[in-house]
PDB file of C-alpha atoms in Angstrom:
ATOM      1  CA  MET A   1      -3.838 -25.522  -2.729  1.00  0.00           C
ATOM      2  CA  GLY A   2      -1.131 -22.954  -2.891  1.00  0.00           C
ATOM      3  CA  SER A   3      -1.930 -22.129  -6.476  1.00  0.00           C
ATOM      4  CA  THR A   4      -4.488 -19.611  -5.385  1.00  0.00           C
ATOM      5  CA  LYS A   5      -2.074 -17.252  -3.798  1.00  0.00           C
ATOM      6  CA  ASN A   6      -0.058 -17.501  -7.039  1.00  0.00           C
ATOM      7  CA  ASN A   7      -2.856 -16.559  -8.961  1.00  0.00           C
ATOM      8  CA  LYS A   8      -3.839 -13.470  -7.331  1.00  0.00           C
ATOM      9  CA  PRO A   9      -1.477 -11.095  -9.105  1.00  0.00           C
ATOM     10  CA  SER A  10      -2.609 -12.575 -12.207  1.00  0.00           C
ATOM     11  CA  LEU A  11      -6.301 -12.051 -11.408  1.00  0.00           C
ATOM     12  CA  THR A  12      -5.416  -8.468 -10.427  1.00  0.00           C
ATOM     13  CA  LYS A  13      -3.920  -7.657 -13.640  1.00  0.00           C
ATOM     14  CA  ILE A  14      -6.957  -9.097 -15.281  1.00  0.00           C
ATOM     15  CA  GLU A  15      -9.505  -7.133 -13.339  1.00  0.00           C
ATOM     16  CA  LEU A  16      -7.243  -3.727 -13.808  1.00  0.00           C
ATOM     17  CA  LYS A  17      -7.419  -4.489 -17.620  1.00  0.00           C
ATOM     18  CA  LYS A  18     -11.079  -4.969 -17.486  1.00  0.00           C
ATOM     19  CA  LEU A  19     -11.536  -1.569 -15.584  1.00  0.00           C
ATOM     20  CA  LYS A  20      -9.343   0.137 -17.994  1.00  0.00           C
ATOM     21  CA  SER A  21     -11.011  -1.274 -21.150  1.00  0.00           C
ATOM     22  CA  ILE A  22     -14.347   0.584 -19.928  1.00  0.00           C
ATOM     23  CA  LEU A  23     -12.957   3.845 -18.803  1.00  0.00           C
ATOM     24  CA  PRO A  24     -13.297   6.238 -21.782  1.00  0.00           C
ATOM     25  CA  THR A  25     -10.284   8.354 -20.635  1.00  0.00           C
ATOM     26  CA  LEU A  26      -7.744   5.304 -20.291  1.00  0.00           C
ATOM     27  CA  LYS A  27      -9.277   3.017 -23.061  1.00  0.00           C
ATOM     28  CA  GLN A  28      -6.683   4.246 -25.871  1.00  0.00           C
ATOM     29  CA  LYS A  29      -4.007   4.931 -23.518  1.00  0.00           C
ATOM     30  CA  PRO A  30      -1.126   2.578 -24.239  1.00  0.00           C
ATOM     31  CA  THR A  31      -0.116   2.262 -20.595  1.00  0.00           C
ATOM     32  CA  SER A  32      -1.681   3.007 -17.124  1.00  0.00           C
ATOM     33  CA  THR A  33      -0.491   2.386 -13.599  1.00  0.00           C
ATOM     34  CA  PRO A  34      -2.789   0.600 -11.203  1.00  0.00           C
ATOM     35  CA  ILE A  35      -3.109   3.331  -9.017  1.00  0.00           C
ATOM     36  CA  GLU A  36      -3.894   5.772 -12.362  1.00  0.00           C
ATOM     37  CA  ILE A  37      -6.698   2.929 -13.269  1.00  0.00           C
ATOM     38  CA  VAL A  38      -8.096   2.816  -9.878  1.00  0.00           C
ATOM     39  CA  LEU A  39      -8.461   6.712  -9.485  1.00  0.00           C
ATOM     40  CA  GLU A  40      -9.830   7.253 -12.843  1.00  0.00           C
ATOM     41  CA  THR A  41     -12.435   4.519 -12.022  1.00  0.00           C
ATOM     42  CA  ILE A  42     -13.437   6.641  -8.899  1.00  0.00           C
ATOM     43  CA  ARG A  43     -13.857   9.670 -11.127  1.00  0.00           C
ATOM     44  CA  TYR A  44     -15.750   8.034 -13.647  1.00  0.00           C
ATOM     45  CA  ILE A  45     -18.386   6.367 -11.167  1.00  0.00           C
ATOM     46  CA  ARG A  46     -18.929   9.918  -9.164  1.00  0.00           C
ATOM     47  CA  GLN A  47     -19.363  11.095 -12.998  1.00  0.00           C
ATOM     48  CA  LEU A  48     -22.033   8.623 -13.566  1.00  0.00           C
ATOM     49  CA  GLU A  49     -23.554   9.277 -10.108  1.00  0.00           C
ATOM     50  CA  ASP A  50     -23.744  13.070 -11.024  1.00  0.00           C
ATOM     51  CA  GLN A  51     -25.640  12.176 -14.430  1.00  0.00           C
ATOM     52  CA  LEU A  52     -27.736   9.882 -12.718  1.00  0.00           C
ATOM     53  CA  ILE A  53     -28.799  12.381  -9.871  1.00  0.00           C
ATOM     54  CA  ASP A  54     -29.547  15.153 -12.353  1.00  0.00           C
ATOM     55  CA  ARG A  55     -31.710  12.797 -14.456  1.00  0.00           C
ATOM     56  CA  PHE A  56     -33.277  11.874 -11.385  1.00  0.00           C
ATOM     57  CA  GLN A  57     -33.888  15.611 -10.613  1.00  0.00           C
ATOM     58  CA  VAL A  58     -35.124  16.600 -14.086  1.00  0.00           C
ATOM     59  CA  ASP A  59     -37.608  13.529 -14.056  1.00  0.00           C
ATOM     60  CA  THR A  60     -38.980  14.285 -10.659  1.00  0.00           C
ATOM     61  CA  SER A  61     -39.429  17.883 -11.150  1.00  0.00           C
ATOM     62  CA  LEU A  62     -41.719  16.913 -13.786  1.00  0.00           C
ATOM     63  CA  SER A  63     -43.820  14.830 -11.720  1.00  0.00           C
ATOM     64  CA  GLY A  64     -43.611  16.445  -8.650  1.00  0.00           C
ATOM     65  CA  ARG A  65     -41.754  13.979  -6.699  1.00  0.00           C
ATOM     66  CA  THR A  66     -38.530  14.250  -3.818  1.00  0.00           C
ATOM     67  CA  SER A  67     -35.563  14.591  -5.700  1.00  0.00           C
ATOM     68  CA  LEU A  68     -32.915  12.258  -5.371  1.00  0.00           C
ATOM     69  CA  SER A  69     -30.502  14.875  -4.194  1.00  0.00           C
ATOM     70  CA  ASP A  70     -32.819  14.705  -0.935  1.00  0.00           C
ATOM     71  CA  MET A  71     -32.078  11.292  -0.357  1.00  0.00           C
ATOM     72  CA  SER A  72     -28.977   9.384   1.066  1.00  0.00           C
ATOM     73  CA  THR A  73     -26.351   8.423  -1.620  1.00  0.00           C
ATOM     74  CA  ASP A  74     -25.072   5.725   0.828  1.00  0.00           C
ATOM     75  CA  SER A  75     -23.802   2.375  -0.446  1.00  0.00           C
ATOM     76  CA  SER A  76     -27.639   0.788   0.015  1.00  0.00           C
ATOM     77  CA  LEU A  77     -28.997   3.482  -2.731  1.00  0.00           C
ATOM     78  CA  LEU A  78     -26.347   2.658  -5.146  1.00  0.00           C
ATOM     79  CA  GLN A  79     -26.783  -1.235  -4.763  1.00  0.00           C
ATOM     80  CA  ASP A  80     -30.540  -0.689  -5.415  1.00  0.00           C
ATOM     81  CA  ILE A  81     -29.684   1.039  -8.448  1.00  0.00           C
ATOM     82  CA  SER A  82     -26.962  -1.413  -9.500  1.00  0.00           C
ATOM     83  CA  ASN A  83     -29.623  -4.403  -8.741  1.00  0.00           C
ATOM     84  CA  THR A  84     -31.864  -2.913 -11.860  1.00  0.00           C
ATOM     85  CA  ASP A  85     -30.117  -5.058 -14.533  1.00  0.00           C
TER      86      ASP A  85
END
């Protein structure tokens, strides 16, 4: 049962590699530190969130509904958005 502890660094490396592969700014970069990957992931998520908010504002201004910027952008809203897949 101790093998789970030994697999943790390996799993972390795998997850960081997956993250790096989907980040446009790091995809082609040969090496990145784990902190670079995490910080770039945060930046990218914020950028996507801003784009989503802009899209909702345009959509709602055309339909006359309340804009997304008036809503709370807490984790429950983000979770609702991510569950639309």
